[in-house]
PDB file of C-alpha atoms in Angstrom:
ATOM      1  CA  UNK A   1     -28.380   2.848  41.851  1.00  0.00           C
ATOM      2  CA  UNK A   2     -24.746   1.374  42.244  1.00  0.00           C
ATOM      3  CA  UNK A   3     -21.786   2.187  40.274  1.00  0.00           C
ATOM      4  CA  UNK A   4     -19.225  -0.063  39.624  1.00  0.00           C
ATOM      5  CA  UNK A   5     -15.428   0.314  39.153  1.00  0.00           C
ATOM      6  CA  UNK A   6     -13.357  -2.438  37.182  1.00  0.00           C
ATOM      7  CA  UNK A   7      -9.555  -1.467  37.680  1.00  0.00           C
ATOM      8  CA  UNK A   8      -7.210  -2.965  34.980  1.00  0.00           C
ATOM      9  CA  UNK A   9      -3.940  -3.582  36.744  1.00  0.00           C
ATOM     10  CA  UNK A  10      -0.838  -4.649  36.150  1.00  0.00           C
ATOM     11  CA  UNK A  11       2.442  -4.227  34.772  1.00  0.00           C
ATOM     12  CA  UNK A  12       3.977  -1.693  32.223  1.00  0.00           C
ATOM     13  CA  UNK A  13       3.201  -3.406  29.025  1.00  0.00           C
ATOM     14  CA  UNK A  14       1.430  -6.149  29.892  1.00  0.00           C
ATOM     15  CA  UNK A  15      -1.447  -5.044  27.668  1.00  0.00           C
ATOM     16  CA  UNK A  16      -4.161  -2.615  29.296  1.00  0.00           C
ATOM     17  CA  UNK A  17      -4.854  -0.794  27.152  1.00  0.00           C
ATOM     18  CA  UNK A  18      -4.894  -3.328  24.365  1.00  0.00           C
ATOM     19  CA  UNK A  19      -7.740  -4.912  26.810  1.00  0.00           C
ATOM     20  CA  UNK A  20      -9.737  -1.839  27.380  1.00  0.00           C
ATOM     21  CA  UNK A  21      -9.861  -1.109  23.940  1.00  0.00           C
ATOM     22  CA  UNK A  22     -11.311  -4.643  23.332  1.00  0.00           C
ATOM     23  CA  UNK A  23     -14.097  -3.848  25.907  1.00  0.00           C
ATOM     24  CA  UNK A  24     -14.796  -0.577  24.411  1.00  0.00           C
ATOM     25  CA  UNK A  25     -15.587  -2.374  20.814  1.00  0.00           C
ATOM     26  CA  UNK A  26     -17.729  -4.611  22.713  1.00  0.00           C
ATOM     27  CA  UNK A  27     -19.548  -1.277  24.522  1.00  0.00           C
ATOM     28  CA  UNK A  28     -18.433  -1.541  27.660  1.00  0.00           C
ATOM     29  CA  UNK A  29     -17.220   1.970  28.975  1.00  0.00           C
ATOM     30  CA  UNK A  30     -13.494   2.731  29.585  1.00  0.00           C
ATOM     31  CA  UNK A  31     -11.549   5.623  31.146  1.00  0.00           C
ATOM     32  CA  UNK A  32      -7.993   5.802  29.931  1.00  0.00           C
ATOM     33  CA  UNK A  33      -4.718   5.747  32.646  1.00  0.00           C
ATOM     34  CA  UNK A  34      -4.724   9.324  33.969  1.00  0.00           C
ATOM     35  CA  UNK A  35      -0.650   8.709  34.725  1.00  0.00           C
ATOM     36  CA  UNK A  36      -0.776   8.284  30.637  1.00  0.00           C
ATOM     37  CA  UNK A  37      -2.319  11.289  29.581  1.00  0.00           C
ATOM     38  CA  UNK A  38      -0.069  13.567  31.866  1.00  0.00           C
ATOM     39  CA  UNK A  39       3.042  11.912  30.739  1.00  0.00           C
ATOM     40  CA  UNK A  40       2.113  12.297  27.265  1.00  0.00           C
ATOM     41  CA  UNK A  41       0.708  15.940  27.464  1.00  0.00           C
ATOM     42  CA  UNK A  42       3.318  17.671  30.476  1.00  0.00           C
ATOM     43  CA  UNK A  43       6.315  15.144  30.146  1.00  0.00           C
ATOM     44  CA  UNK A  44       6.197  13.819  33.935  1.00  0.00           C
ATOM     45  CA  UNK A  45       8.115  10.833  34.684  1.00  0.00           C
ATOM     46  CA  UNK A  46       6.812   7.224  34.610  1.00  0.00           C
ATOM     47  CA  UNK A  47       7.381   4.066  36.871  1.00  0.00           C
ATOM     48  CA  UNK A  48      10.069   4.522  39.639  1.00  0.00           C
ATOM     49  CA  UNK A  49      11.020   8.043  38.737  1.00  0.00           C
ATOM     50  CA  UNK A  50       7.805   9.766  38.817  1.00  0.00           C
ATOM     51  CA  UNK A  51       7.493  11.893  42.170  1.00  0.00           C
ATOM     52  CA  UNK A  52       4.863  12.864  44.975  1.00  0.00           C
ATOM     53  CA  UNK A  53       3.786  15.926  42.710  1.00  0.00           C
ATOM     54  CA  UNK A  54       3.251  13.231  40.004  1.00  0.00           C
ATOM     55  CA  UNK A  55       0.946  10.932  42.094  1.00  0.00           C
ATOM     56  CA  UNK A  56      -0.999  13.568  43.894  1.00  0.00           C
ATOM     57  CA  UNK A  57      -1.284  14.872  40.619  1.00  0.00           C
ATOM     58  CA  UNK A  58      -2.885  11.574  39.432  1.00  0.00           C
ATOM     59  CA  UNK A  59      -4.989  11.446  42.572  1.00  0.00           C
ATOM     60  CA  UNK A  60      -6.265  14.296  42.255  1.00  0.00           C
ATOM     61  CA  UNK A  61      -7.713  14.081  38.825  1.00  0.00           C
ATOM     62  CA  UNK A  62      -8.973  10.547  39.460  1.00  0.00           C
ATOM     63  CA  UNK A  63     -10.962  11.191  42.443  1.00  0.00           C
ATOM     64  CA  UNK A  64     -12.502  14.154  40.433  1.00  0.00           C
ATOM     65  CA  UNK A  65     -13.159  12.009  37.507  1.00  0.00           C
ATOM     66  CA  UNK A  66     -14.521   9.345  39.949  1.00  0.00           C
ATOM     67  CA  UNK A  67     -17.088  12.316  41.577  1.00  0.00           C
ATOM     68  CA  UNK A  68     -18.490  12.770  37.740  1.00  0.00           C
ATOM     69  CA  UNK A  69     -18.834   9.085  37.209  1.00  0.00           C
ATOM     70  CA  UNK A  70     -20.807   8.431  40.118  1.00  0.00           C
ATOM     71  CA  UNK A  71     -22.904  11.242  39.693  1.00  0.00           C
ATOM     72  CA  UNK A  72     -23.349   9.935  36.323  1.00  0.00           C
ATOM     73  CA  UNK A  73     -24.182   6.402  37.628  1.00  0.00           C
ATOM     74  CA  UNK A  74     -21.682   4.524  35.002  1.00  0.00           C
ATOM     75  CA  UNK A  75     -20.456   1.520  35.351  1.00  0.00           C
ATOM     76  CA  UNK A  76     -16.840   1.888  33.978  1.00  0.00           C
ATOM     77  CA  UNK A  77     -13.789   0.215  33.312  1.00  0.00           C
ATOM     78  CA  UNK A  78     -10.722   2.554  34.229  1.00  0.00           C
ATOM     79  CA  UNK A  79      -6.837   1.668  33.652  1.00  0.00           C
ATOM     80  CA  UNK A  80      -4.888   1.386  36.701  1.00  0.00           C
ATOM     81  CA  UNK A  81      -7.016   3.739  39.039  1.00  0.00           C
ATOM     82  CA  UNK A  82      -6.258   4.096  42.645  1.00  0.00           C
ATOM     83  CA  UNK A  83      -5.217   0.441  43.086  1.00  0.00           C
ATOM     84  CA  UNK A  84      -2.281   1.061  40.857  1.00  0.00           C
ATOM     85  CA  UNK A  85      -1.625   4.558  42.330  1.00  0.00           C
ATOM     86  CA  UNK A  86      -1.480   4.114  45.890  1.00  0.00           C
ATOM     87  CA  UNK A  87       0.653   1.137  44.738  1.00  0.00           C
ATOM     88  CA  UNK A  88       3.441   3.254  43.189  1.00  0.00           C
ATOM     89  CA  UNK A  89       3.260   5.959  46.441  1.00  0.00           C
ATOM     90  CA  UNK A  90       3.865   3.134  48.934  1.00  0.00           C
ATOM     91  CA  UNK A  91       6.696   2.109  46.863  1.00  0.00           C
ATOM     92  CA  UNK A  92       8.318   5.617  46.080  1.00  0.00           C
ATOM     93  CA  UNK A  93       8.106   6.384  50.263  1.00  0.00           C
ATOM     94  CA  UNK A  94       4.832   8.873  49.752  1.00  0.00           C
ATOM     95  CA  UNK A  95       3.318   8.404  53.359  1.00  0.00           C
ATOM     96  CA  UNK A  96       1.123  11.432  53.240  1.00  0.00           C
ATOM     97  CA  UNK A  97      -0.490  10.704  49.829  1.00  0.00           C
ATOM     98  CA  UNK A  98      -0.252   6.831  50.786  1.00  0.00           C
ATOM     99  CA  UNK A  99      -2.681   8.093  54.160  1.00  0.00           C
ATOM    100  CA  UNK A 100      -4.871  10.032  51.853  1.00  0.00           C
ATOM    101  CA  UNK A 101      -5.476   7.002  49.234  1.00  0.00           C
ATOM    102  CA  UNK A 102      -5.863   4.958  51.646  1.00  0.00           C
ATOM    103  CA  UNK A 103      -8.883   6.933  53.890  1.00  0.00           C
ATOM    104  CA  UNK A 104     -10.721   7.594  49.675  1.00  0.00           C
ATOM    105  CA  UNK A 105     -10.456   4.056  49.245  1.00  0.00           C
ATOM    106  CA  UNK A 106     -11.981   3.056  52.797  1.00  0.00           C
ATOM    107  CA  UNK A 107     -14.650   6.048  52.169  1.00  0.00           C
ATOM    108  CA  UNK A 108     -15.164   3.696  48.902  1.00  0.00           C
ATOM    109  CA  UNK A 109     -15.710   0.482  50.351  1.00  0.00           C
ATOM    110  CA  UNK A 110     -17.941   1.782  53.015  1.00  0.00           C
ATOM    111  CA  UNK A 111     -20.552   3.262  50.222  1.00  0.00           C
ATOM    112  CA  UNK A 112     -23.290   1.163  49.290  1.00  0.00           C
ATOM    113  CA  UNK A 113     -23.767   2.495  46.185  1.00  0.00           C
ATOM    114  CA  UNK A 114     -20.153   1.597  44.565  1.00  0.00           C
ATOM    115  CA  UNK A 115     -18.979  -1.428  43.734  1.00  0.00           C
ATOM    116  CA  UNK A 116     -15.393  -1.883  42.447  1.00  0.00           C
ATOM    117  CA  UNK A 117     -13.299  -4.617  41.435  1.00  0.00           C
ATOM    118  CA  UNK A 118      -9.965  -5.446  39.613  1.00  0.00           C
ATOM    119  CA  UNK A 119      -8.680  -7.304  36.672  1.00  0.00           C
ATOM    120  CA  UNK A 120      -4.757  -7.801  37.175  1.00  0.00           C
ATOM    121  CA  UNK A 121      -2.946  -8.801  33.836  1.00  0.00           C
ATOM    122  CA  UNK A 122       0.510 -10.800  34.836  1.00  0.00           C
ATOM    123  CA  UNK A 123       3.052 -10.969  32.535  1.00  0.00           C
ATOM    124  CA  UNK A 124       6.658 -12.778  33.107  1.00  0.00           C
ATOM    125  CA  UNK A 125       8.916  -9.821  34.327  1.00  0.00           C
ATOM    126  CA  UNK A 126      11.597 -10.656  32.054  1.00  0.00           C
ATOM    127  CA  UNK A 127       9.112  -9.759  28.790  1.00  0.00           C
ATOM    128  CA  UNK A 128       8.504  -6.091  30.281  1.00  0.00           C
ATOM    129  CA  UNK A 129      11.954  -4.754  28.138  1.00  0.00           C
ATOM    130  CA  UNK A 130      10.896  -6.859  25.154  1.00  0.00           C
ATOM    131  CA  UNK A 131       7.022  -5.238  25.044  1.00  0.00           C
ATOM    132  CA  UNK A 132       8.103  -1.515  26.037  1.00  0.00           C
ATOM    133  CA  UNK A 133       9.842   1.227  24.721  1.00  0.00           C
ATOM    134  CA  UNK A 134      10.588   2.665  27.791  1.00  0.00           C
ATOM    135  CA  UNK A 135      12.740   0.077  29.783  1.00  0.00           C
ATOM    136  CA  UNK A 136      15.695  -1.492  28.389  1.00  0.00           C
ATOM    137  CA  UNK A 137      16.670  -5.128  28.683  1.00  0.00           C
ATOM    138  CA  UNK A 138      19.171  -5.770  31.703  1.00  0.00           C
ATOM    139  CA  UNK A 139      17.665  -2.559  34.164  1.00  0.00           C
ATOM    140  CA  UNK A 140      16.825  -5.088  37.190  1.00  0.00           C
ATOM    141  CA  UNK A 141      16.048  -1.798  39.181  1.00  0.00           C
ATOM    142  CA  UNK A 142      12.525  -1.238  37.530  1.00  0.00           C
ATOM    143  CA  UNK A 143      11.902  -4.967  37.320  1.00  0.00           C
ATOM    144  CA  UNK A 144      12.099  -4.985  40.871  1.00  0.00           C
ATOM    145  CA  UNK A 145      10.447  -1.759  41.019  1.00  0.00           C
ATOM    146  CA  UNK A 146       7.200  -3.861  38.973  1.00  0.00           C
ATOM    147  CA  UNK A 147       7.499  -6.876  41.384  1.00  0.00           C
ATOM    148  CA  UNK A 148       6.861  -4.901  44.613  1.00  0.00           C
ATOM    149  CA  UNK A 149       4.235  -2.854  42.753  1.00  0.00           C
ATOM    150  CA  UNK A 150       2.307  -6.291  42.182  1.00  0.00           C
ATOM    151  CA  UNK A 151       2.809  -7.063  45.351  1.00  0.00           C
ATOM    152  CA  UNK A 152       1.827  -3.624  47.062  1.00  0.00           C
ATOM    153  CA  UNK A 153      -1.920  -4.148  44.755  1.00  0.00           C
ATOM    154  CA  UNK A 154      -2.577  -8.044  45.467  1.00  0.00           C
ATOM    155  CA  UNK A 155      -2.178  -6.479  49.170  1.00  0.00           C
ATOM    156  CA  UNK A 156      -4.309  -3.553  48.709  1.00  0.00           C
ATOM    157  CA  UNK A 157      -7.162  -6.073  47.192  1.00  0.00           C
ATOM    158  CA  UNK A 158      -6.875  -8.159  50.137  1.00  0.00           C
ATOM    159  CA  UNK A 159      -7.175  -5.345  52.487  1.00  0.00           C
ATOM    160  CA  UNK A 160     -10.161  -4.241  50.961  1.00  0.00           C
ATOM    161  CA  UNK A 161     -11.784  -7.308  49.741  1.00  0.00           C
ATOM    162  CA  UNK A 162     -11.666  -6.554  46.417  1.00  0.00           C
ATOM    163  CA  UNK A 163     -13.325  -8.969  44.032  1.00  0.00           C
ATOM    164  CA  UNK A 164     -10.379  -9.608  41.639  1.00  0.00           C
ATOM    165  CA  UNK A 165      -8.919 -12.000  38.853  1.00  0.00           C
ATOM    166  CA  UNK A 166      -5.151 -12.694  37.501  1.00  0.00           C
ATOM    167  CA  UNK A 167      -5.123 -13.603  33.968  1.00  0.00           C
ATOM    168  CA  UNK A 168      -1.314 -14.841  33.235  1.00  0.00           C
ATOM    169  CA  UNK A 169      -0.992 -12.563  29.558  1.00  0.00           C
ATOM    170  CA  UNK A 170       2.012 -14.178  28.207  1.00  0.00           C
ATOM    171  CA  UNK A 171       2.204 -13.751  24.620  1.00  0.00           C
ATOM    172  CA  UNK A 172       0.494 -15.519  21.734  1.00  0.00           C
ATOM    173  CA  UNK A 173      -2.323 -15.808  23.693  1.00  0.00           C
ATOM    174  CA  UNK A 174      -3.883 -12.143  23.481  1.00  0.00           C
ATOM    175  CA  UNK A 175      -6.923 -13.577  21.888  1.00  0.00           C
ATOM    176  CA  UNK A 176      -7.482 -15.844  25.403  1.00  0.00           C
ATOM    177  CA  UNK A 177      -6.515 -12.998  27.933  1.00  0.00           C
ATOM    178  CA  UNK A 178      -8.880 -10.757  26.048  1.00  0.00           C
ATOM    179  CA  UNK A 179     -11.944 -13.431  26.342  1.00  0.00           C
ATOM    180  CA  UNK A 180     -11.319 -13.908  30.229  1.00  0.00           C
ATOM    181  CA  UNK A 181     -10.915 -10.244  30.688  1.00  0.00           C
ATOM    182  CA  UNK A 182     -14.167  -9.753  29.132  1.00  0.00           C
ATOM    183  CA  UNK A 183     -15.976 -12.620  30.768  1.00  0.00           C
ATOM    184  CA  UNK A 184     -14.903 -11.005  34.057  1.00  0.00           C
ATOM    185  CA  UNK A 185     -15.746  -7.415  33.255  1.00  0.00           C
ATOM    186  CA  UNK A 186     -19.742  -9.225  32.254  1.00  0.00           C
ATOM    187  CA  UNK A 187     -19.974 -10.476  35.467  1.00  0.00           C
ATOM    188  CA  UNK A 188     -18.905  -7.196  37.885  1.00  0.00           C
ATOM    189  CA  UNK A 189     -20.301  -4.792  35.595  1.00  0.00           C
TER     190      UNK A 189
END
């Protein structure tokens, strides 16, 4: 039996979750943003200011939750995963974590029993401040911060030939991101 990852990547606010839930009504299984949950439950930092204990923090519990969903043999759509997290660490200067993500993903790839691939939603990077709470309009820093994120994953799904599609989300067109997304999450699932 194979299991098979979907990652949903892509920028703060550039709609997800709004996808996952989408795939959820339509029965495919999701696995909510780890870096989510512990920012809403302990109050870590997000984006540029969260910290090494942060992402090994994140690492941790996705690699554990990956261990149950293999054993399980699901097929599964997960926000972000590893793709998004090793991301962030090679951006925030984590080399040691950065190593370790990268020898769990190459353990990954060599497995013939898992199969993973990624859905990256792009938005314009001026929109993030208009669809988030979180960043305000004008802070450049974690603009740029997003930019070399997107750039850190399209590299990481090169290096490991990761089957992957952009879908550009801009906005009034939810209802067409969310019918690519799910005619791509048919096809690798």
């Amino acid at each position: 039996m194979t299991t098979k990852f979907l990652a949903v990547n892509g920028p703060h606010a550039a709609g997800k979750s709004t996808v996952l839930n989408h795939f959820s009504g339509e029965g495919i299984r999701i696995e909510q943003e780890i870096a989510s949950l512990l920012i809403d439950r302990y109050g870590y930092k997000w984006g540029r200011q969260g910290d090494e204990v942060f992402q090994k923090r994140i690492f941790e519990l996705e690699t554990k939750r990956d261990q149950i969903l293999i054993e399980d043999d699901s097929d599964v759509s997960v926000e972000t995963w590893h793709f998004g997290n090793l991301a962030h660490c090679m951006e925030i200067g984590t080399q040691t974590l950065v190593k370790k993500q990268h020898e769990y993903l190459e353990s990954l790839h060599k497995r013939d029993d898992i199969e993973t691939a990624a859905l990256y939603l792009s938005i314009p990077f001026h929109e993030i401040p208009c669809r988030s709470d979180y960043i305000e309009p004008g802070d450049t820093e974690t603009i740029e911060f997003y930019k070399t994120i997107e750039e850190n994953i399209f590299d990481i799904y090169e290096q490991y030939g990761i089957e992957h599609k952009i879908i550009n989300n801009r906005d009034g067109e939810l209802g067409m991101t969310i019918e690519s997304a799910l005619e791509f999450a048919t096809k690798v699932l």
